Amino acid sequence: MFTGIVEEIGAVTAVAPSGDGVRLTVRAPKAVSDAAHGDSISVSGVCLTVVDRGEDWFTADVMKQTLDMSTLAGVAAGRAVNLERATAAHGRLGGHIVQGHIDGTGELIEVRPGSEWRVLRVALPASLAPLVVDKGSIAVDGVSLTVSAVSPASSSTGSGAHWFEVSLIPETLEATTLGARAAGDRVNLETDILARHVQRLLAFSADRATTTAAPADSHAVFAAAMEGGSR
């Protein structure tokens, strides 16, 4: 479990084939300072397990499914990555609950610079759009951010139809890889875990309502979902 507060910017130093996946070596002086075999480290939002480590580096295996779901596909030596160690149970939750389980990727479609702030607009798959709300939380490349704007729910399909925006303060621009991002870049996305659970409950409740031919407006479906989830 992570909080989306990046501790350092590391760098991939080696990539080796490993079955249908890869084994990464990452330079991460701070992240490995107290790391042990089997520990979890978030690499640009992807939870990876330490399989070996040295004074300032660690190695981790990345399975094919993770490569298919994230920007680690095609990763090469030299790529800068955001790093965060798993949060301690007694630590402060400075960001929000981040699992390191990527939902998919988005494309940065606009960067609006300002005197201090920078606004990023990210296109995302239609399947993820309902899980992102204005003033809600989202992890972008492992960085906990607050959503500052979202596309209308009525957006049609097409390139860039569904999007959200985040506003980055100078500290985020300097302390994470997001400061170097440009339009066209792809980023890892992890939506809020509570939104995903509600979506799943609603899906089951809607299916049950259809099967029984019972009337189900949105309020009734949500109430049924909450009732089912509390048992």
PDB file of C-alpha atoms in Angstrom:
ATOM      1  CA  MET A   1       0.000   0.000   0.000  1.00  0.00           C
ATOM      2  CA  PHE A   2       1.238   3.476  -0.913  1.00  0.00           C
ATOM      3  CA  THR A   3       0.105   7.065  -0.495  1.00  0.00           C
ATOM      4  CA  GLY A   4       1.208   8.578  -3.795  1.00  0.00           C
ATOM      5  CA  ILE A   5       3.830  10.816  -2.180  1.00  0.00           C
ATOM      6  CA  VAL A   6       6.947  10.291  -4.317  1.00  0.00           C
ATOM      7  CA  GLU A   7      10.150   9.927  -2.298  1.00  0.00           C
ATOM      8  CA  GLU A   8      12.679  10.219  -5.090  1.00  0.00           C
ATOM      9  CA  ILE A   9      13.176  10.134  -8.833  1.00  0.00           C
ATOM     10  CA  GLY A  10      15.129   7.018  -9.789  1.00  0.00           C
ATOM     11  CA  ALA A  11      16.266   5.634 -13.108  1.00  0.00           C
ATOM     12  CA  VAL A  12      16.032   2.299 -14.874  1.00  0.00           C
ATOM     13  CA  THR A  13      19.604   1.100 -15.408  1.00  0.00           C
ATOM     14  CA  ALA A  14      19.023  -2.306 -17.005  1.00  0.00           C
ATOM     15  CA  VAL A  15      16.240  -4.331 -18.618  1.00  0.00           C
ATOM     16  CA  ALA A  16      16.599  -8.094 -19.137  1.00  0.00           C
ATOM     17  CA  PRO A  17      14.084 -10.533 -20.657  1.00  0.00           C
ATOM     18  CA  SER A  18      12.480 -12.870 -18.123  1.00  0.00           C
ATOM     19  CA  GLY A  19      10.077 -15.339 -19.722  1.00  0.00           C
ATOM     20  CA  ASP A  20       7.262 -13.284 -21.224  1.00  0.00           C
ATOM     21  CA  GLY A  21       8.112 -10.420 -18.886  1.00  0.00           C
ATOM     22  CA  VAL A  22      11.224  -8.463 -17.966  1.00  0.00           C
ATOM     23  CA  ARG A  23      13.537  -7.979 -15.006  1.00  0.00           C
ATOM     24  CA  LEU A  24      14.263  -4.341 -14.218  1.00  0.00           C
ATOM     25  CA  THR A  25      17.195  -2.884 -12.356  1.00  0.00           C
ATOM     26  CA  VAL A  26      16.448   0.528 -10.894  1.00  0.00           C
ATOM     27  CA  ARG A  27      18.804   3.023  -9.283  1.00  0.00           C
ATOM     28  CA  ALA A  28      17.042   4.057  -6.083  1.00  0.00           C
ATOM     29  CA  PRO A  29      19.378   5.156  -3.237  1.00  0.00           C
ATOM     30  CA  LYS A  30      16.633   6.264  -0.855  1.00  0.00           C
ATOM     31  CA  ALA A  31      14.128   3.526  -1.674  1.00  0.00           C
ATOM     32  CA  VAL A  32      16.641   0.753  -0.947  1.00  0.00           C
ATOM     33  CA  SER A  33      18.086   2.362   2.179  1.00  0.00           C
ATOM     34  CA  ASP A  34      15.951   0.075   4.357  1.00  0.00           C
ATOM     35  CA  ALA A  35      14.584  -2.326   1.732  1.00  0.00           C
ATOM     36  CA  ALA A  36      14.736  -6.094   2.044  1.00  0.00           C
ATOM     37  CA  HIS A  37      14.036  -9.007  -0.284  1.00  0.00           C
ATOM     38  CA  GLY A  38      10.283  -9.210  -0.898  1.00  0.00           C
ATOM     39  CA  ASP A  39       9.517  -5.577  -0.066  1.00  0.00           C
ATOM     40  CA  SER A  40       7.237  -3.529  -2.299  1.00  0.00           C
ATOM     41  CA  ILE A  41       8.342  -0.391  -4.122  1.00  0.00           C
ATOM     42  CA  SER A  42       6.135   1.700  -6.392  1.00  0.00           C
ATOM     43  CA  VAL A  43       7.825   2.411  -9.733  1.00  0.00           C
ATOM     44  CA  SER A  44       5.887   5.189 -11.481  1.00  0.00           C
ATOM     45  CA  GLY A  45       2.749   3.848  -9.849  1.00  0.00           C
ATOM     46  CA  VAL A  46       3.392   0.137 -10.458  1.00  0.00           C
ATOM     47  CA  CYS A  47       3.850  -1.982  -7.335  1.00  0.00           C
ATOM     48  CA  LEU A  48       6.951  -4.143  -7.821  1.00  0.00           C
ATOM     49  CA  THR A  49       8.617  -6.657  -5.498  1.00  0.00           C
ATOM     50  CA  VAL A  50      12.305  -6.434  -4.652  1.00  0.00           C
ATOM     51  CA  VAL A  51      14.082  -9.645  -5.688  1.00  0.00           C
ATOM     52  CA  ASP A  52      17.642  -8.370  -5.253  1.00  0.00           C
ATOM     53  CA  ARG A  53      19.267  -5.161  -4.071  1.00  0.00           C
ATOM     54  CA  GLY A  54      22.558  -3.389  -3.673  1.00  0.00           C
ATOM     55  CA  GLU A  55      23.751  -0.214  -2.030  1.00  0.00           C
ATOM     56  CA  ASP A  56      21.780   2.067  -4.358  1.00  0.00           C
ATOM     57  CA  TRP A  57      19.773  -0.239  -6.640  1.00  0.00           C
ATOM     58  CA  PHE A  58      17.199  -3.021  -6.702  1.00  0.00           C
ATOM     59  CA  THR A  59      15.863  -5.494  -9.231  1.00  0.00           C
ATOM     60  CA  ALA A  60      12.241  -6.529  -9.758  1.00  0.00           C
ATOM     61  CA  ASP A  61      10.348  -8.801 -12.117  1.00  0.00           C
ATOM     62  CA  VAL A  62       7.540  -7.365 -14.246  1.00  0.00           C
ATOM     63  CA  MET A  63       5.009  -9.851 -15.599  1.00  0.00           C
ATOM     64  CA  LYS A  64       3.402  -9.612 -19.048  1.00  0.00           C
ATOM     65  CA  GLN A  65       0.036  -8.449 -17.690  1.00  0.00           C
ATOM     66  CA  THR A  66       1.717  -5.522 -15.970  1.00  0.00           C
ATOM     67  CA  LEU A  67       3.598  -4.653 -19.137  1.00  0.00           C
ATOM     68  CA  ASP A  68       0.330  -4.754 -21.102  1.00  0.00           C
ATOM     69  CA  MET A  69      -1.427  -2.473 -18.602  1.00  0.00           C
ATOM     70  CA  SER A  70       1.262   0.121 -17.955  1.00  0.00           C
ATOM     71  CA  THR A  71       3.905   2.354 -19.467  1.00  0.00           C
ATOM     72  CA  LEU A  72       6.582  -0.151 -18.427  1.00  0.00           C
ATOM     73  CA  ALA A  73       5.990  -1.836 -21.777  1.00  0.00           C
ATOM     74  CA  GLY A  74       9.036  -1.060 -23.870  1.00  0.00           C
ATOM     75  CA  VAL A  75      10.900   0.428 -20.915  1.00  0.00           C
ATOM     76  CA  ALA A  76      14.596   0.984 -21.574  1.00  0.00           C
ATOM     77  CA  ALA A  77      17.644   1.893 -19.544  1.00  0.00           C
ATOM     78  CA  GLY A  78      17.777   5.583 -18.789  1.00  0.00           C
ATOM     79  CA  ARG A  79      14.062   6.134 -18.148  1.00  0.00           C
ATOM     80  CA  ALA A  80      13.383   8.282 -15.099  1.00  0.00           C
ATOM     81  CA  VAL A  81      10.793   6.821 -12.711  1.00  0.00           C
ATOM     82  CA  ASN A  82       8.936   7.955  -9.607  1.00  0.00           C
ATOM     83  CA  LEU A  83       9.727   5.845  -6.545  1.00  0.00           C
ATOM     84  CA  GLU A  84       7.893   5.313  -3.279  1.00  0.00           C
ATOM     85  CA  ARG A  85       8.388   2.702  -0.579  1.00  0.00           C
ATOM     86  CA  ALA A  86       5.320   0.990   0.887  1.00  0.00           C
ATOM     87  CA  THR A  87       3.841   3.155   3.618  1.00  0.00           C
ATOM     88  CA  ALA A  88       4.404   2.177   7.247  1.00  0.00           C
ATOM     89  CA  ALA A  89       1.276   1.474   9.309  1.00  0.00           C
ATOM     90  CA  HIS A  90       2.233   4.213  11.763  1.00  0.00           C
ATOM     91  CA  GLY A  91       2.964   6.777   9.040  1.00  0.00           C
ATOM     92  CA  ARG A  92       0.873   9.720   7.872  1.00  0.00           C
ATOM     93  CA  LEU A  93      -1.441   9.278   4.896  1.00  0.00           C
ATOM     94  CA  GLY A  94      -0.155  12.347   3.071  1.00  0.00           C
ATOM     95  CA  GLY A  95      -1.824  11.549  -0.258  1.00  0.00           C
ATOM     96  CA  HIS A  96      -4.547   8.921  -0.639  1.00  0.00           C
ATOM     97  CA  ILE A  97      -4.760   5.122  -0.602  1.00  0.00           C
ATOM     98  CA  VAL A  98      -2.810   3.873  -3.627  1.00  0.00           C
ATOM     99  CA  GLN A  99      -2.435   0.143  -4.283  1.00  0.00           C
ATOM    100  CA  GLY A 100       0.059   0.240  -7.115  1.00  0.00           C
ATOM    101  CA  HIS A 101      -2.399  -1.709  -9.276  1.00  0.00           C
ATOM    102  CA  ILE A 102      -2.625   0.207 -12.537  1.00  0.00           C
ATOM    103  CA  ASP A 103      -6.056   0.495 -14.193  1.00  0.00           C
ATOM    104  CA  GLY A 104      -4.554   1.468 -17.532  1.00  0.00           C
ATOM    105  CA  THR A 105      -2.764   4.319 -19.232  1.00  0.00           C
ATOM    106  CA  GLY A 106      -3.770   7.771 -20.357  1.00  0.00           C
ATOM    107  CA  GLU A 107      -2.329  10.203 -22.866  1.00  0.00           C
ATOM    108  CA  LEU A 108      -1.251  13.701 -21.952  1.00  0.00           C
ATOM    109  CA  ILE A 109      -3.088  15.868 -24.479  1.00  0.00           C
ATOM    110  CA  GLU A 110      -2.426  19.363 -23.150  1.00  0.00           C
ATOM    111  CA  VAL A 111       0.025  21.159 -20.885  1.00  0.00           C
ATOM    112  CA  ARG A 112      -0.952  24.669 -19.795  1.00  0.00           C
ATOM    113  CA  PRO A 113       1.921  26.458 -18.084  1.00  0.00           C
ATOM    114  CA  GLY A 114       1.468  29.285 -15.609  1.00  0.00           C
ATOM    115  CA  SER A 115       3.716  31.505 -13.536  1.00  0.00           C
ATOM    116  CA  GLU A 116       3.741  28.944 -10.714  1.00  0.00           C
ATOM    117  CA  TRP A 117       1.272  26.172 -11.513  1.00  0.00           C
ATOM    118  CA  ARG A 118       1.034  23.841 -14.485  1.00  0.00           C
ATOM    119  CA  VAL A 119      -2.197  22.183 -15.602  1.00  0.00           C
ATOM    120  CA  LEU A 120      -2.117  18.793 -17.294  1.00  0.00           C
ATOM    121  CA  ARG A 121      -5.064  17.459 -19.286  1.00  0.00           C
ATOM    122  CA  VAL A 122      -5.037  13.672 -19.658  1.00  0.00           C
ATOM    123  CA  ALA A 123      -7.216  11.625 -22.006  1.00  0.00           C
ATOM    124  CA  LEU A 124      -8.378   8.349 -20.495  1.00  0.00           C
ATOM    125  CA  PRO A 125     -10.309   5.272 -21.662  1.00  0.00           C
ATOM    126  CA  ALA A 126     -14.105   5.525 -21.581  1.00  0.00           C
ATOM    127  CA  SER A 127     -14.215   2.628 -19.094  1.00  0.00           C
ATOM    128  CA  LEU A 128     -12.263   4.665 -16.528  1.00  0.00           C
ATOM    129  CA  ALA A 129     -14.037   7.994 -17.020  1.00  0.00           C
ATOM    130  CA  PRO A 130     -16.913   7.238 -14.558  1.00  0.00           C
ATOM    131  CA  LEU A 131     -14.340   6.535 -11.822  1.00  0.00           C
ATOM    132  CA  VAL A 132     -12.787  10.003 -11.978  1.00  0.00           C
ATOM    133  CA  VAL A 133     -14.625  12.880 -10.287  1.00  0.00           C
ATOM    134  CA  ASP A 134     -13.932  16.578  -9.847  1.00  0.00           C
ATOM    135  CA  LYS A 135     -12.018  17.182  -6.589  1.00  0.00           C
ATOM    136  CA  GLY A 136     -11.473  13.425  -6.229  1.00  0.00           C
ATOM    137  CA  SER A 137      -8.125  11.661  -6.043  1.00  0.00           C
ATOM    138  CA  ILE A 138      -6.186   9.927  -8.797  1.00  0.00           C
ATOM    139  CA  ALA A 139      -2.648   8.551  -9.062  1.00  0.00           C
ATOM    140  CA  VAL A 140      -0.761   9.587 -12.204  1.00  0.00           C
ATOM    141  CA  ASP A 141       2.563   7.760 -12.594  1.00  0.00           C
ATOM    142  CA  GLY A 142       2.293   6.996  -8.895  1.00  0.00           C
ATOM    143  CA  VAL A 143       1.743  10.619  -7.858  1.00  0.00           C
ATOM    144  CA  SER A 144      -1.305  11.341  -5.682  1.00  0.00           C
ATOM    145  CA  LEU A 145      -3.158  14.249  -7.279  1.00  0.00           C
ATOM    146  CA  THR A 146      -6.474  16.048  -6.906  1.00  0.00           C
ATOM    147  CA  VAL A 147      -8.652  16.197 -10.004  1.00  0.00           C
ATOM    148  CA  SER A 148      -9.320  19.850 -10.889  1.00  0.00           C
ATOM    149  CA  ALA A 149     -11.664  19.322 -13.873  1.00  0.00           C
ATOM    150  CA  VAL A 150     -13.337  16.488 -15.791  1.00  0.00           C
ATOM    151  CA  SER A 151     -14.958  16.075 -19.192  1.00  0.00           C
ATOM    152  CA  PRO A 152     -18.791  16.065 -19.317  1.00  0.00           C
ATOM    153  CA  ALA A 153     -20.419  12.692 -18.699  1.00  0.00           C
ATOM    154  CA  SER A 154     -22.143  13.101 -22.066  1.00  0.00           C
ATOM    155  CA  SER A 155     -18.837  13.109 -23.979  1.00  0.00           C
ATOM    156  CA  SER A 156     -19.030  10.943 -27.077  1.00  0.00           C
ATOM    157  CA  THR A 157     -16.435   8.419 -28.148  1.00  0.00           C
ATOM    158  CA  GLY A 158     -13.333   9.489 -30.003  1.00  0.00           C
ATOM    159  CA  SER A 159      -9.785  10.581 -29.373  1.00  0.00           C
ATOM    160  CA  GLY A 160      -9.604  12.742 -26.266  1.00  0.00           C
ATOM    161  CA  ALA A 161     -13.379  12.561 -25.669  1.00  0.00           C
ATOM    162  CA  HIS A 162     -12.917  11.643 -22.017  1.00  0.00           C
ATOM    163  CA  TRP A 163     -10.357  13.577 -20.020  1.00  0.00           C
ATOM    164  CA  PHE A 164      -9.466  14.983 -16.634  1.00  0.00           C
ATOM    165  CA  GLU A 165      -7.160  17.751 -15.464  1.00  0.00           C
ATOM    166  CA  VAL A 166      -4.755  18.050 -12.554  1.00  0.00           C
ATOM    167  CA  SER A 167      -2.942  21.167 -11.368  1.00  0.00           C
ATOM    168  CA  LEU A 168       0.678  20.728 -10.333  1.00  0.00           C
ATOM    169  CA  ILE A 169       2.423  22.929  -7.784  1.00  0.00           C
ATOM    170  CA  PRO A 170       6.160  23.718  -8.090  1.00  0.00           C
ATOM    171  CA  GLU A 171       7.081  21.012  -5.561  1.00  0.00           C
ATOM    172  CA  THR A 172       5.341  18.320  -7.625  1.00  0.00           C
ATOM    173  CA  LEU A 173       6.946  19.590 -10.826  1.00  0.00           C
ATOM    174  CA  GLU A 174      10.400  19.382  -9.256  1.00  0.00           C
ATOM    175  CA  ALA A 175      10.078  16.254  -7.114  1.00  0.00           C
ATOM    176  CA  THR A 176       8.431  13.961  -9.691  1.00  0.00           C
ATOM    177  CA  THR A 177       8.784  13.059 -13.348  1.00  0.00           C
ATOM    178  CA  LEU A 178       5.569  14.929 -14.165  1.00  0.00           C
ATOM    179  CA  GLY A 179       7.540  18.152 -14.465  1.00  0.00           C
ATOM    180  CA  ALA A 180       9.181  16.831 -17.628  1.00  0.00           C
ATOM    181  CA  ARG A 181       6.019  15.498 -19.252  1.00  0.00           C
ATOM    182  CA  ALA A 182       4.844  16.841 -22.624  1.00  0.00           C
ATOM    183  CA  ALA A 183       1.777  16.400 -24.797  1.00  0.00           C
ATOM    184  CA  GLY A 184       1.759  12.941 -26.370  1.00  0.00           C
ATOM    185  CA  ASP A 185       3.358  11.202 -23.384  1.00  0.00           C
ATOM    186  CA  ARG A 186       1.570   8.227 -21.848  1.00  0.00           C
ATOM    187  CA  VAL A 187       1.100   7.962 -18.103  1.00  0.00           C
ATOM    188  CA  ASN A 188       0.013   5.246 -15.686  1.00  0.00           C
ATOM    189  CA  LEU A 189      -3.401   5.749 -14.088  1.00  0.00           C
ATOM    190  CA  GLU A 190      -4.841   4.314 -10.900  1.00  0.00           C
ATOM    191  CA  THR A 191      -8.344   5.437 -10.007  1.00  0.00           C
ATOM    192  CA  ASP A 192      -9.718   5.613  -6.485  1.00  0.00           C
ATOM    193  CA  ILE A 193     -10.275   2.179  -4.943  1.00  0.00           C
ATOM    194  CA  LEU A 194     -13.625   3.193  -3.422  1.00  0.00           C
ATOM    195  CA  ALA A 195     -14.953   4.217  -6.834  1.00  0.00           C
ATOM    196  CA  ARG A 196     -13.957   0.840  -8.258  1.00  0.00           C
ATOM    197  CA  HIS A 197     -15.773  -1.034  -5.491  1.00  0.00           C
ATOM    198  CA  VAL A 198     -18.954   1.024  -5.979  1.00  0.00           C
ATOM    199  CA  GLN A 199     -18.838   0.442  -9.741  1.00  0.00           C
ATOM    200  CA  ARG A 200     -18.583  -3.321  -9.186  1.00  0.00           C
ATOM    201  CA  LEU A 201     -21.458  -3.341  -6.682  1.00  0.00           C
ATOM    202  CA  LEU A 202     -23.635  -1.350  -9.062  1.00  0.00           C
ATOM    203  CA  ALA A 203     -22.877  -3.773 -11.885  1.00  0.00           C
ATOM    204  CA  PHE A 204     -24.074  -6.732  -9.806  1.00  0.00           C
ATOM    205  CA  SER A 205     -27.143  -4.855  -8.571  1.00  0.00           C
ATOM    206  CA  ALA A 206     -28.109  -3.772 -12.083  1.00  0.00           C
ATOM    207  CA  ASP A 207     -27.767  -7.359 -13.312  1.00  0.00           C
ATOM    208  CA  ARG A 208     -29.930  -8.623 -10.452  1.00  0.00           C
ATOM    209  CA  ALA A 209     -32.557  -5.971 -11.128  1.00  0.00           C
ATOM    210  CA  THR A 210     -32.670  -6.901 -14.822  1.00  0.00           C
ATOM    211  CA  THR A 211     -32.976 -10.603 -14.030  1.00  0.00           C
ATOM    212  CA  THR A 212     -35.886 -10.081 -11.646  1.00  0.00           C
ATOM    213  CA  ALA A 213     -37.506  -7.423 -13.862  1.00  0.00           C
ATOM    214  CA  ALA A 214     -37.730  -5.168 -10.834  1.00  0.00           C
ATOM    215  CA  PRO A 215     -37.860  -1.393 -11.388  1.00  0.00           C
ATOM    216  CA  ALA A 216     -34.485   0.155 -10.656  1.00  0.00           C
ATOM    217  CA  ASP A 217     -33.775   3.838 -10.872  1.00  0.00           C
ATOM    218  CA  SER A 218     -30.256   5.062 -10.071  1.00  0.00           C
ATOM    219  CA  HIS A 219     -31.071   5.736  -6.418  1.00  0.00           C
ATOM    220  CA  ALA A 220     -32.576   2.289  -5.947  1.00  0.00           C
ATOM    221  CA  VAL A 221     -29.627   0.576  -7.608  1.00  0.00           C
ATOM    222  CA  PHE A 222     -27.143   2.461  -5.444  1.00  0.00           C
ATOM    223  CA  ALA A 223     -29.113   1.647  -2.280  1.00  0.00           C
ATOM    224  CA  ALA A 224     -29.245  -2.030  -3.239  1.00  0.00           C
ATOM    225  CA  ALA A 225     -25.528  -2.032  -3.918  1.00  0.00           C
ATOM    226  CA  MET A 226     -24.750  -0.552  -0.529  1.00  0.00           C
ATOM    227  CA  GLU A 227     -27.066  -3.020   1.193  1.00  0.00           C
ATOM    228  CA  GLY A 228     -25.473  -5.956  -0.584  1.00  0.00           C
ATOM    229  CA  GLY A 229     -21.973  -4.743   0.204  1.00  0.00           C
ATOM    230  CA  SER A 230     -22.712  -4.431   3.934  1.00  0.00           C
ATOM    231  CA  ARG A 231     -23.692  -8.059   4.435  1.00  0.00           C
TER     232      ARG A 231
END
